[in-house]
């Protein structure tokens, strides 16, 4: 089989873990598979890069950059020493790391002096997590006696638009990645940086946080892989976040659509766009636990097996805000909703949920907390003195969703949801069900969110 295997930040967190990853690759390679490895940054590195860049753009403290760089260098040197056995391979990895550390330090010092951080420079800085990881993973594979070569996403052929921070792959990438990687697969295991790519001018772009999943799927589609495997620190896609409900269980099989809904509705286990390239080429995706490789994990495929589970999972979106737009002038005024949506789209605000009562006097929207101020002022500007009387908002809310293709056409799911939350004394502030009927989502006060997740997980017997 031809398999693209992506390893998340926890899976490559340090030298021991990278060794373990290289051993896994060796084993699957030995079984006669052609493999491409996609690596994340060492655990915590991307967060560290973003926070140092933000901080020094405000404080201008070069000493802080120096301290940060010393720690970063030590972390990667330690990983090299443990993950790579031969002296030659070690010194090759050290050379690669040294020159990147050098470039990164210069960029961060530049930010200290400039005092500004553009989306383009954020992408450049945050790309170093993966760029430092790939030579180490590749060196470790080689020290297990298997040929390997490290590539950045751009070198492998992933080209994107210039939408920094959330770039989209260009169609051309698929051919390009095929041409770069496929001829190598007979002989070596290429290691490609996840998360990062480049635009037509050769400038580094990123695919959004957790973007390595998406990279793996793009590469999987490009090389016409038989399967795409995403190795993480959990037992696959689970019935809810195991950090919230320890009894959460692994979902053995789930459809593309359900996996997409889950990730859109906050299940942090997958980057929301991961499934798109896989769907297009009908490539099965597996989510597996790096630390328990014999456990099957979750298989994501085209078919939906509807009958078995009505509700497959419960998810939570934090850091959202609710906006309530009301005014007697909205009743029967054609085009109000369209104006609200286009105003928000022009302001770059993404709407997560919408609900409008049939009285039409009120419309509720959920947006990212980061977008709240922009959204409220855009709506106020658009509707000065007419139609809309008042724009109220609430930051102290979360979105909870129950997801499962089996809900389609099965009566009573919503009733069960509402009833069990009622019994638990949880008030729903807003409710929405897409007409696909693959999910019911609702807004609760932040203080009730965890309780809502636990209540619904129990109600639908997801721990069984
Ligand atoms: P990666 O190692 O690939 O970066 P992530 O950290 O992105 O993996 O994803 C795994 C994390 O997602 C887990 O730590 C888990 O707490 C969280 N999570 C949230 N919802 C779910 C879910 N439904 N199933 C599994 N994990 C989930
Ligand atoms: N390193 C990136 C992040 O932390 C991408 C990834 O891990 O998938 O968001
Ligand atoms: Mg992730």
Tab-separated table of C-alpha atoms and ligand atoms in Angstrom:
chain	number	residue	atom	x	y	z
A	1	UNK	CA	0.000	0.000	0.000
A	2	UNK	CA	0.976	3.617	-0.437
A	3	UNK	CA	0.321	5.441	2.845
A	4	UNK	CA	0.855	9.052	3.917
A	5	UNK	CA	1.498	9.099	7.662
A	6	UNK	CA	1.261	12.332	9.619
A	7	UNK	CA	2.687	12.648	13.121
A	8	UNK	CA	1.308	15.375	15.395
A	9	UNK	CA	3.259	17.516	17.832
A	10	UNK	CA	2.841	15.167	20.789
A	11	UNK	CA	4.012	12.238	18.656
A	12	UNK	CA	7.293	14.017	17.873
A	13	UNK	CA	7.577	15.914	21.170
A	14	UNK	CA	11.191	14.872	21.908
A	15	UNK	CA	14.026	12.579	20.861
A	16	UNK	CA	12.563	9.383	22.361
A	17	UNK	CA	9.233	9.975	20.665
A	18	UNK	CA	10.869	10.751	17.322
A	19	UNK	CA	12.792	7.477	17.618
A	20	UNK	CA	9.539	5.676	18.242
A	21	UNK	CA	8.043	7.326	15.148
A	22	UNK	CA	11.057	6.263	13.060
A	23	UNK	CA	10.654	2.707	14.344
A	24	UNK	CA	6.996	2.697	13.361
A	25	UNK	CA	7.893	3.931	9.881
A	26	UNK	CA	10.587	1.287	9.619
A	27	UNK	CA	8.092	-1.403	10.551
A	28	UNK	CA	5.456	-0.316	8.007
A	29	UNK	CA	8.127	0.233	5.368
A	30	UNK	CA	9.464	-3.250	6.072
A	31	UNK	CA	5.969	-4.634	5.472
A	32	UNK	CA	6.344	-3.512	1.873
A	33	UNK	CA	4.457	-0.213	2.021
A	34	UNK	CA	5.473	2.985	0.252
A	35	UNK	CA	5.408	5.771	2.812
A	36	UNK	CA	5.458	9.548	2.998
A	37	UNK	CA	5.902	10.985	6.502
A	38	UNK	CA	4.438	14.389	7.341
A	39	UNK	CA	5.680	15.953	10.533
A	40	UNK	CA	4.370	18.618	12.896
A	41	UNK	CA	6.638	20.786	14.985
A	42	UNK	CA	7.935	19.325	18.245
A	43	UNK	CA	5.102	19.691	20.794
A	44	UNK	CA	4.643	23.266	22.034
A	45	UNK	CA	7.116	24.833	19.587
A	46	UNK	CA	4.549	26.567	17.359
A	47	UNK	CA	2.858	28.126	20.395
A	48	UNK	CA	6.268	29.235	21.667
A	49	UNK	CA	7.207	30.834	18.338
A	50	UNK	CA	3.945	32.727	18.108
A	51	UNK	CA	4.113	33.983	21.636
A	52	UNK	CA	7.734	35.163	21.447
A	53	UNK	CA	7.019	36.940	18.158
A	54	UNK	CA	4.007	38.714	19.659
A	55	UNK	CA	5.849	39.655	22.773
A	56	UNK	CA	8.980	41.063	21.166
A	57	UNK	CA	6.963	42.982	18.586
A	58	UNK	CA	5.629	44.918	21.585
A	59	UNK	CA	8.595	45.017	23.952
A	60	UNK	CA	11.460	45.046	21.440
A	61	UNK	CA	13.535	43.009	23.888
A	62	UNK	CA	16.417	41.390	21.985
A	63	UNK	CA	17.538	39.668	25.203
A	64	UNK	CA	14.247	37.803	25.232
A	65	UNK	CA	14.858	36.568	21.689
A	66	UNK	CA	18.314	35.328	22.716
A	67	UNK	CA	16.919	33.396	25.676
A	68	UNK	CA	14.158	31.879	23.606
A	69	UNK	CA	16.571	30.851	20.859
A	70	UNK	CA	18.955	29.226	23.345
A	71	UNK	CA	16.106	27.080	24.716
A	72	UNK	CA	14.865	26.228	21.242
A	73	UNK	CA	18.332	25.185	20.127
A	74	UNK	CA	18.831	23.020	23.191
A	75	UNK	CA	15.464	21.324	22.716
A	76	UNK	CA	16.325	20.389	19.116
A	77	UNK	CA	19.910	19.392	19.913
A	78	UNK	CA	18.608	17.102	22.674
A	79	UNK	CA	16.181	15.551	20.224
A	80	UNK	CA	18.975	15.008	17.674
A	81	UNK	CA	21.191	13.314	20.248
A	82	UNK	CA	18.515	10.850	21.229
A	83	UNK	CA	16.762	10.284	17.897
A	84	UNK	CA	19.803	9.894	15.652
A	85	UNK	CA	22.538	7.303	16.221
A	86	UNK	CA	25.286	7.817	13.681
A	87	UNK	CA	27.751	10.708	13.990
A	88	UNK	CA	27.512	11.627	10.326
A	89	UNK	CA	23.742	11.800	10.360
A	90	UNK	CA	23.809	13.750	13.594
A	91	UNK	CA	26.151	16.352	12.235
A	92	UNK	CA	24.055	16.705	9.078
A	93	UNK	CA	20.985	17.333	11.245
A	94	UNK	CA	22.918	19.784	13.451
A	95	UNK	CA	24.006	21.715	10.348
A	96	UNK	CA	20.435	21.930	9.101
A	97	UNK	CA	19.171	23.057	12.519
A	98	UNK	CA	21.995	25.584	13.005
A	99	UNK	CA	21.357	27.397	9.772
A	100	UNK	CA	17.602	27.578	10.446
A	101	UNK	CA	18.117	28.723	14.034
A	102	UNK	CA	20.334	31.451	12.670
A	103	UNK	CA	17.732	32.660	10.150
A	104	UNK	CA	14.983	32.562	12.735
A	105	UNK	CA	16.981	34.566	15.243
A	106	UNK	CA	17.643	37.251	12.645
A	107	UNK	CA	13.953	37.425	11.789
A	108	UNK	CA	12.926	37.754	15.436
A	109	UNK	CA	15.507	40.454	16.077
A	110	UNK	CA	14.178	42.249	13.005
A	111	UNK	CA	10.732	42.169	14.598
A	112	UNK	CA	12.174	43.652	17.803
A	113	UNK	CA	13.447	46.643	15.841
A	114	UNK	CA	10.472	47.034	13.528
A	115	UNK	CA	7.941	46.671	16.315
A	116	UNK	CA	5.397	45.180	13.959
A	117	UNK	CA	4.219	41.728	13.075
A	118	UNK	CA	2.407	41.246	9.781
A	119	UNK	CA	0.409	38.129	8.864
A	120	UNK	CA	3.187	37.315	6.396
A	121	UNK	CA	5.894	37.498	9.059
A	122	UNK	CA	3.776	35.463	11.493
A	123	UNK	CA	3.654	32.677	8.898
A	124	UNK	CA	7.377	32.940	8.312
A	125	UNK	CA	8.184	32.740	12.034
A	126	UNK	CA	5.712	29.960	12.825
A	127	UNK	CA	6.991	27.844	9.913
A	128	UNK	CA	10.224	27.213	11.801
A	129	UNK	CA	8.608	24.663	14.134
A	130	UNK	CA	8.121	22.185	11.302
A	131	UNK	CA	11.282	23.276	9.491
A	132	UNK	CA	13.342	22.372	12.555
A	133	UNK	CA	11.499	19.090	13.093
A	134	UNK	CA	11.747	17.567	9.601
A	135	UNK	CA	15.566	17.160	9.435
A	136	UNK	CA	15.513	15.378	12.806
A	137	UNK	CA	12.715	12.981	11.874
A	138	UNK	CA	14.434	12.296	8.562
A	139	UNK	CA	17.798	11.734	10.282
A	140	UNK	CA	16.205	9.338	12.729
A	141	UNK	CA	14.660	7.288	9.902
A	142	UNK	CA	18.051	7.119	8.212
A	143	UNK	CA	19.732	5.978	11.386
A	144	UNK	CA	17.331	3.007	11.330
A	145	UNK	CA	18.809	2.128	7.947
A	146	UNK	CA	16.089	3.512	5.692
A	147	UNK	CA	16.707	6.155	3.067
A	148	UNK	CA	15.010	9.477	3.746
A	149	UNK	CA	15.062	13.107	2.718
A	150	UNK	CA	13.451	16.155	4.350
A	151	UNK	CA	11.284	18.576	2.352
A	152	UNK	CA	9.392	21.707	3.256
A	153	UNK	CA	5.780	21.737	2.097
A	154	UNK	CA	6.779	24.158	-0.658
A	155	UNK	CA	9.721	22.019	-1.768
A	156	UNK	CA	7.414	19.021	-1.947
A	157	UNK	CA	5.175	21.033	-4.266
A	158	UNK	CA	2.384	22.458	-2.088
A	159	UNK	CA	1.627	25.879	-3.505
A	160	UNK	CA	-1.046	28.118	-2.033
A	161	UNK	CA	-2.659	31.497	-2.439
A	162	UNK	CA	-1.160	34.308	-0.350
A	163	UNK	CA	-3.821	34.258	2.347
A	164	UNK	CA	-1.300	34.173	5.194
A	165	UNK	CA	-2.398	32.261	8.269
A	166	UNK	CA	-5.042	30.294	6.410
A	167	UNK	CA	-3.725	29.701	2.911
A	168	UNK	CA	-5.544	27.528	0.392
A	169	UNK	CA	-3.717	25.034	-1.824
A	170	UNK	CA	-3.741	25.717	-5.558
A	171	UNK	CA	-4.950	22.934	-7.829
A	172	UNK	CA	-1.542	22.827	-9.462
A	173	UNK	CA	-0.057	21.505	-6.166
A	174	UNK	CA	-1.458	18.040	-6.743
A	175	UNK	CA	0.564	17.486	-9.928
A	176	UNK	CA	3.615	19.114	-8.477
A	177	UNK	CA	3.650	16.983	-5.308
A	178	UNK	CA	3.101	13.865	-7.398
A	179	UNK	CA	6.090	14.709	-9.591
A	180	UNK	CA	8.360	15.463	-6.625
A	181	UNK	CA	7.520	12.592	-4.313
A	182	UNK	CA	6.240	9.599	-6.239
A	183	UNK	CA	9.503	8.798	-8.081
A	184	UNK	CA	11.245	8.601	-4.677
A	185	UNK	CA	8.870	6.238	-2.931
A	186	UNK	CA	10.439	3.004	-4.172
A	187	UNK	CA	13.667	3.917	-2.396
A	188	UNK	CA	13.115	6.324	0.451
A	189	UNK	CA	10.644	7.672	2.996
A	190	UNK	CA	10.385	11.414	2.322
A	191	UNK	CA	9.628	13.567	5.370
A	192	UNK	CA	7.555	16.640	4.547
A	193	UNK	CA	6.856	19.518	6.937
A	194	UNK	CA	3.164	19.732	7.723
A	195	UNK	CA	1.352	23.052	8.178
A	196	UNK	CA	3.524	25.089	5.807
A	197	UNK	CA	3.592	25.708	2.098
A	198	UNK	CA	4.553	28.573	-0.172
A	199	UNK	CA	2.809	30.954	-2.512
A	200	UNK	CA	3.641	31.624	-6.179
A	201	UNK	CA	6.336	34.109	-5.186
A	202	UNK	CA	8.018	31.457	-3.041
A	203	UNK	CA	6.972	33.149	0.211
A	204	UNK	CA	6.171	30.848	3.124
A	205	UNK	CA	2.467	30.442	3.925
A	206	UNK	CA	0.667	28.335	6.536
A	207	UNK	CA	-2.539	26.343	6.314
A	208	UNK	CA	-3.888	27.408	9.731
A	209	UNK	CA	-3.310	26.002	13.207
A	210	UNK	CA	-3.230	22.203	13.293
A	211	UNK	CA	-2.659	22.380	9.546
A	212	UNK	CA	-0.439	19.288	9.372
A	213	UNK	CA	-3.552	17.137	9.128
A	214	UNK	CA	-4.545	19.142	6.059
A	215	UNK	CA	-1.021	18.851	4.586
A	216	UNK	CA	-1.168	15.072	4.955
A	217	UNK	CA	-4.479	14.946	3.183
A	218	UNK	CA	-3.267	17.182	0.334
A	219	UNK	CA	-0.166	15.013	-0.077
A	220	UNK	CA	-2.245	11.826	0.177
A	221	UNK	CA	-4.514	13.013	-2.619
A	222	UNK	CA	-1.531	14.152	-4.698
A	223	UNK	CA	0.459	10.913	-4.504
A	224	UNK	CA	-2.749	8.870	-4.966
A	225	UNK	CA	-2.240	7.161	-1.640
A	226	UNK	CA	-4.281	4.116	-0.686
A	227	UNK	CA	-4.744	5.553	2.799
A	228	UNK	CA	-3.889	8.597	4.895
A	229	UNK	CA	-3.015	7.924	8.538
A	230	UNK	CA	-3.038	10.666	11.155
A	231	UNK	CA	-1.053	9.604	14.210
A	232	UNK	CA	-2.003	11.430	17.408
A	233	UNK	CA	-1.963	10.940	21.140
A	234	UNK	CA	-5.610	9.821	21.317
A	235	UNK	CA	-7.370	6.568	20.378
A	236	UNK	CA	-8.703	8.034	17.144
A	237	UNK	CA	-11.765	10.241	16.874
A	238	UNK	CA	-13.639	9.861	20.112
A	239	UNK	CA	-17.224	10.366	21.213
A	240	UNK	CA	-16.140	13.624	22.815
A	241	UNK	CA	-12.930	15.290	23.965
A	242	UNK	CA	-11.406	12.789	26.423
A	243	UNK	CA	-10.019	15.733	28.355
A	244	UNK	CA	-13.615	16.688	29.223
A	245	UNK	CA	-15.121	13.219	29.568
A	246	UNK	CA	-12.550	10.560	30.488
A	247	UNK	CA	-15.101	7.816	29.595
A	248	UNK	CA	-15.150	8.979	25.958
A	249	UNK	CA	-14.754	6.027	23.625
A	250	UNK	CA	-13.097	5.639	20.262
A	251	UNK	CA	-15.378	5.675	17.190
A	252	UNK	CA	-14.321	2.740	14.989
A	253	UNK	CA	-15.796	4.100	11.751
A	254	UNK	CA	-17.195	7.441	10.719
A	255	UNK	CA	-18.153	9.037	7.411
A	256	UNK	CA	-16.336	11.910	5.744
A	257	UNK	CA	-19.361	14.132	6.318
A	258	UNK	CA	-19.569	13.324	9.998
A	259	UNK	CA	-15.840	13.873	10.496
A	260	UNK	CA	-16.157	17.245	8.764
A	261	UNK	CA	-19.085	18.291	10.921
A	262	UNK	CA	-17.200	17.216	14.031
A	263	UNK	CA	-14.182	19.279	13.144
A	264	UNK	CA	-16.273	22.308	12.120
A	265	UNK	CA	-18.033	22.084	15.454
A	266	UNK	CA	-14.895	22.230	17.496
A	267	UNK	CA	-13.553	18.674	17.857
A	268	UNK	CA	-9.925	19.730	17.894
A	269	UNK	CA	-8.841	16.307	16.747
A	270	UNK	CA	-8.857	17.271	13.042
A	271	UNK	CA	-8.070	20.441	11.131
A	272	UNK	CA	-11.478	21.385	9.633
A	273	UNK	CA	-10.304	21.144	6.022
A	274	UNK	CA	-8.493	17.815	6.391
A	275	UNK	CA	-11.214	15.765	4.823
A	276	UNK	CA	-11.707	17.828	1.632
A	277	UNK	CA	-8.803	16.453	-0.456
A	278	UNK	CA	-9.458	12.919	0.815
A	279	UNK	CA	-13.128	13.079	-0.195
A	280	UNK	CA	-12.289	14.243	-3.683
A	281	UNK	CA	-10.114	11.205	-4.273
A	282	UNK	CA	-12.104	8.850	-1.984
A	283	UNK	CA	-9.050	8.047	0.119
A	284	UNK	CA	-9.783	6.433	3.492
A	285	UNK	CA	-8.316	8.328	6.441
A	286	UNK	CA	-7.297	6.603	9.675
A	287	UNK	CA	-6.732	8.354	12.979
A	288	UNK	CA	-4.428	6.309	15.189
A	289	UNK	CA	-2.672	6.506	18.531
A	290	UNK	CA	1.117	6.751	18.108
A	291	UNK	CA	1.620	5.259	21.520
A	292	UNK	CA	-0.704	2.286	20.962
A	293	UNK	CA	-0.160	1.456	17.321
A	294	UNK	CA	-1.955	-1.887	17.521
A	295	UNK	CA	-5.223	-0.210	18.469
A	296	UNK	CA	-7.334	0.206	15.330
A	297	UNK	CA	-8.333	3.812	15.931
A	298	UNK	CA	-10.890	5.452	13.658
A	299	UNK	CA	-11.444	4.814	9.972
A	300	UNK	CA	-12.998	7.703	8.051
A	301	UNK	CA	-14.700	6.590	4.838
A	302	UNK	CA	-17.355	7.657	2.341
A	303	UNK	CA	-20.162	5.368	3.540
A	304	UNK	CA	-22.337	6.252	6.451
A	305	UNK	CA	-23.570	3.408	8.587
A	306	UNK	CA	-26.656	5.142	9.764
A	307	UNK	CA	-28.546	2.597	11.752
A	308	UNK	CA	-26.094	1.801	14.483
A	309	UNK	CA	-25.516	5.119	16.176
A	310	UNK	CA	-27.952	7.956	15.932
A	311	UNK	CA	-25.566	10.327	17.646
A	312	UNK	CA	-21.858	9.672	17.188
A	313	UNK	CA	-20.216	12.452	19.149
A	314	UNK	CA	-20.648	15.604	21.194
A	315	UNK	CA	-18.405	18.609	20.606
A	316	UNK	CA	-17.635	21.960	22.176
A	317	UNK	CA	-16.554	25.267	20.640
A	318	UNK	CA	-14.976	27.686	23.094
A	319	UNK	CA	-14.028	31.285	22.551
A	320	UNK	CA	-17.134	32.296	20.694
A	321	UNK	CA	-19.532	35.177	21.224
A	322	UNK	CA	-23.244	35.563	20.640
A	323	UNK	CA	-24.603	38.638	18.867
A	324	UNK	CA	-28.244	39.519	19.071
A	325	UNK	CA	-29.638	41.947	16.545
A	326	UNK	CA	-33.135	43.204	17.123
A	327	UNK	CA	-35.524	45.951	16.200
A	328	UNK	CA	-39.161	46.271	15.220
A	329	UNK	CA	-37.958	47.663	11.871
A	330	UNK	CA	-36.618	44.223	10.912
A	331	UNK	CA	-40.090	42.679	10.676
A	332	UNK	CA	-40.919	42.165	7.027
A	333	UNK	CA	-38.015	44.296	5.843
A	334	UNK	CA	-36.718	42.388	2.875
A	335	UNK	CA	-32.958	42.035	2.681
A	336	UNK	CA	-32.030	42.609	6.325
A	337	UNK	CA	-30.436	39.182	6.680
A	338	UNK	CA	-28.577	39.601	3.404
A	339	UNK	CA	-27.250	42.962	4.562
A	340	UNK	CA	-26.114	41.520	7.874
A	341	UNK	CA	-24.305	38.659	6.166
A	342	UNK	CA	-22.627	40.725	3.511
A	343	UNK	CA	-21.598	43.356	6.040
A	344	UNK	CA	-19.949	40.680	8.148
A	345	UNK	CA	-18.365	38.983	5.151
A	346	UNK	CA	-16.870	42.302	4.021
A	347	UNK	CA	-15.500	42.815	7.520
A	348	UNK	CA	-13.839	39.382	7.361
A	349	UNK	CA	-16.048	37.899	10.094
A	350	UNK	CA	-16.873	34.220	9.881
A	351	UNK	CA	-20.350	33.301	11.141
A	352	UNK	CA	-20.441	30.012	13.042
A	353	UNK	CA	-24.184	29.779	13.706
A	354	UNK	CA	-27.323	31.668	12.740
A	355	UNK	CA	-30.841	31.668	14.041
A	356	UNK	CA	-33.832	33.831	13.233
A	357	UNK	CA	-37.236	33.489	14.821
A	358	UNK	CA	-40.322	33.690	12.636
A	359	UNK	CA	-41.302	36.983	14.289
A	360	UNK	CA	-38.308	38.373	12.345
A	361	UNK	CA	-37.780	40.971	15.050
A	362	UNK	CA	-34.566	39.374	16.103
A	363	UNK	CA	-31.597	37.570	14.644
A	364	UNK	CA	-28.865	35.775	16.595
A	365	UNK	CA	-25.394	34.990	15.330
A	366	UNK	CA	-22.402	33.224	16.804
A	367	UNK	CA	-18.939	34.415	15.793
A	368	UNK	CA	-15.391	33.832	16.961
A	369	UNK	CA	-14.644	35.830	20.069
A	370	UNK	CA	-11.726	37.459	18.224
A	371	UNK	CA	-14.151	38.820	15.628
A	372	UNK	CA	-16.715	40.185	18.069
A	373	UNK	CA	-15.684	43.830	18.131
A	374	UNK	CA	-15.285	44.024	14.369
A	375	UNK	CA	-18.654	42.343	13.875
A	376	UNK	CA	-20.580	44.585	16.266
A	377	UNK	CA	-19.155	47.789	14.912
A	378	UNK	CA	-19.691	46.691	11.303
A	379	UNK	CA	-23.371	45.944	11.980
A	380	UNK	CA	-23.855	49.184	13.878
A	381	UNK	CA	-22.299	51.160	11.032
A	382	UNK	CA	-24.375	49.452	8.391
A	383	UNK	CA	-27.673	49.984	10.164
A	384	UNK	CA	-27.215	53.430	11.699
A	385	UNK	CA	-30.632	54.785	12.682
A	386	UNK	CA	-32.734	52.321	10.805
A	387	UNK	CA	-34.157	48.804	10.781
A	388	UNK	CA	-31.972	47.462	13.549
A	389	UNK	CA	-32.716	48.935	16.929
A	390	UNK	CA	-30.172	47.257	19.103
A	391	UNK	CA	-27.054	45.088	18.825
A	392	UNK	CA	-26.346	43.177	22.029
A	393	UNK	CA	-23.639	40.623	22.639
A	394	UNK	CA	-22.468	38.038	25.138
A	395	UNK	CA	-18.927	36.664	25.319
A	396	UNK	CA	-19.632	34.193	28.058
A	397	UNK	CA	-21.026	31.449	25.842
A	398	UNK	CA	-19.996	28.182	24.170
A	399	UNK	CA	-21.429	26.173	21.300
A	400	UNK	CA	-22.236	22.527	21.972
A	401	UNK	CA	-23.127	20.211	19.088
A	402	UNK	CA	-24.336	16.639	18.795
A	403	UNK	CA	-23.215	15.081	15.547
A	404	UNK	CA	-24.222	11.925	13.680
A	405	UNK	CA	-25.512	11.117	10.217
A	406	UNK	CA	-27.933	8.711	11.890
A	407	UNK	CA	-30.009	11.662	13.104
A	408	UNK	CA	-31.235	12.208	9.575
A	409	UNK	CA	-34.917	11.376	9.536
A	410	UNK	CA	-34.966	9.826	13.002
A	411	UNK	CA	-37.492	11.641	15.164
A	412	UNK	CA	-36.898	12.450	18.773
A	413	UNK	CA	-33.203	13.285	18.847
A	414	UNK	CA	-33.813	16.968	19.433
A	415	UNK	CA	-36.406	16.091	22.063
A	416	UNK	CA	-33.907	13.923	23.894
A	417	UNK	CA	-31.289	16.664	23.754
A	418	UNK	CA	-33.648	19.328	25.090
A	419	UNK	CA	-35.156	17.096	27.719
A	420	UNK	CA	-31.875	15.877	29.181
A	421	UNK	CA	-30.489	19.400	29.352
A	422	UNK	CA	-33.706	20.571	30.971
A	423	UNK	CA	-33.435	17.868	33.625
A	424	UNK	CA	-29.814	18.923	34.238
A	425	UNK	CA	-30.987	22.517	34.697
A	426	UNK	CA	-29.079	23.829	31.680
A	427	UNK	CA	-30.577	26.717	29.766
A	428	UNK	CA	-30.163	26.820	25.982
A	429	UNK	CA	-29.655	30.344	24.740
A	430	UNK	CA	-29.937	29.613	21.018
A	431	UNK	CA	-30.561	26.511	18.923
A	432	UNK	CA	-29.805	25.584	15.339
A	433	UNK	CA	-30.164	22.477	13.225
A	434	UNK	CA	-28.788	22.365	9.741
A	435	UNK	CA	-31.177	20.921	7.186
A	436	UNK	CA	-28.623	18.174	6.525
A	437	UNK	CA	-29.784	16.927	9.942
A	438	UNK	CA	-26.277	15.709	10.696
A	439	UNK	CA	-26.032	17.892	13.758
A	440	UNK	CA	-27.944	19.879	16.290
A	441	UNK	CA	-25.998	22.746	17.766
A	442	UNK	CA	-26.883	25.143	20.513
A	443	UNK	CA	-25.456	27.892	22.632
A	444	UNK	CA	-25.149	27.640	26.397
A	445	UNK	CA	-23.574	29.836	28.977
A	446	UNK	CA	-19.862	28.989	29.455
A	447	UNK	CA	-20.450	27.878	33.015
A	448	UNK	CA	-22.862	25.168	31.779
A	449	UNK	CA	-20.796	23.912	28.848
A	450	UNK	CA	-18.889	21.054	30.481
A	451	UNK	CA	-21.997	19.862	32.242
A	452	UNK	CA	-23.898	19.926	28.939
A	453	UNK	CA	-21.235	17.810	27.243
A	454	UNK	CA	-21.215	15.270	30.070
A	455	UNK	CA	-25.015	15.124	30.226
A	456	UNK	CA	-25.408	14.500	26.488
A	457	UNK	CA	-22.562	12.005	26.371
A	458	UNK	CA	-24.386	10.007	29.003
A	459	UNK	CA	-27.853	10.518	27.514
A	460	UNK	CA	-26.787	9.030	24.170
A	461	UNK	CA	-24.806	6.262	25.904
A	462	UNK	CA	-21.631	7.218	24.097
A	463	UNK	CA	-19.497	5.726	26.856
A	464	UNK	CA	-20.850	2.253	26.072
B	1	LIG	P1	-2.033	16.241	16.866
B	1	LIG	O1	-1.074	15.471	17.694
B	1	LIG	O2	-2.233	15.643	15.543
B	1	LIG	O3	-1.747	17.713	16.825
B	1	LIG	P2	-4.279	17.119	18.247
B	1	LIG	O4	-3.624	17.553	19.505
B	1	LIG	O5	-4.604	18.142	17.231
B	1	LIG	O6	-3.403	16.028	17.588
B	1	LIG	O7	-5.625	16.314	18.539
B	1	LIG	C1	-5.810	15.551	19.623
B	1	LIG	C2	-6.475	16.365	20.720
B	1	LIG	O8	-7.807	16.680	20.345
B	1	LIG	C3	-6.574	15.554	21.988
B	1	LIG	O9	-5.637	15.981	22.909
B	1	LIG	C4	-7.994	15.739	22.475
B	1	LIG	O10	-8.032	16.289	23.768
B	1	LIG	C5	-8.620	16.712	21.498
B	1	LIG	N1	-9.987	16.318	21.114
B	1	LIG	C6	-11.059	17.127	21.086
B	1	LIG	N2	-12.151	16.481	20.682
B	1	LIG	C7	-11.772	15.218	20.399
B	1	LIG	C8	-12.461	14.068	19.914
B	1	LIG	N3	-13.765	14.069	19.620
B	1	LIG	N4	-11.737	12.938	19.729
B	1	LIG	C9	-10.425	12.902	20.005
B	1	LIG	N5	-9.726	13.954	20.469
B	1	LIG	C10	-10.388	15.098	20.670
B	2	LIG	N1	2.523	22.977	14.386
B	2	LIG	C1	1.286	23.507	13.907
B	2	LIG	C2	0.388	23.878	15.061
B	2	LIG	O1	0.756	23.674	16.203
B	2	LIG	C3	0.594	22.603	12.943
B	2	LIG	C4	0.227	21.233	13.472
B	2	LIG	O2	0.719	20.785	14.501
B	2	LIG	O3	-0.571	20.570	12.818
B	2	LIG	O4	-0.665	24.391	14.846
B	3	LIG	MG1	-3.089	19.213	16.017
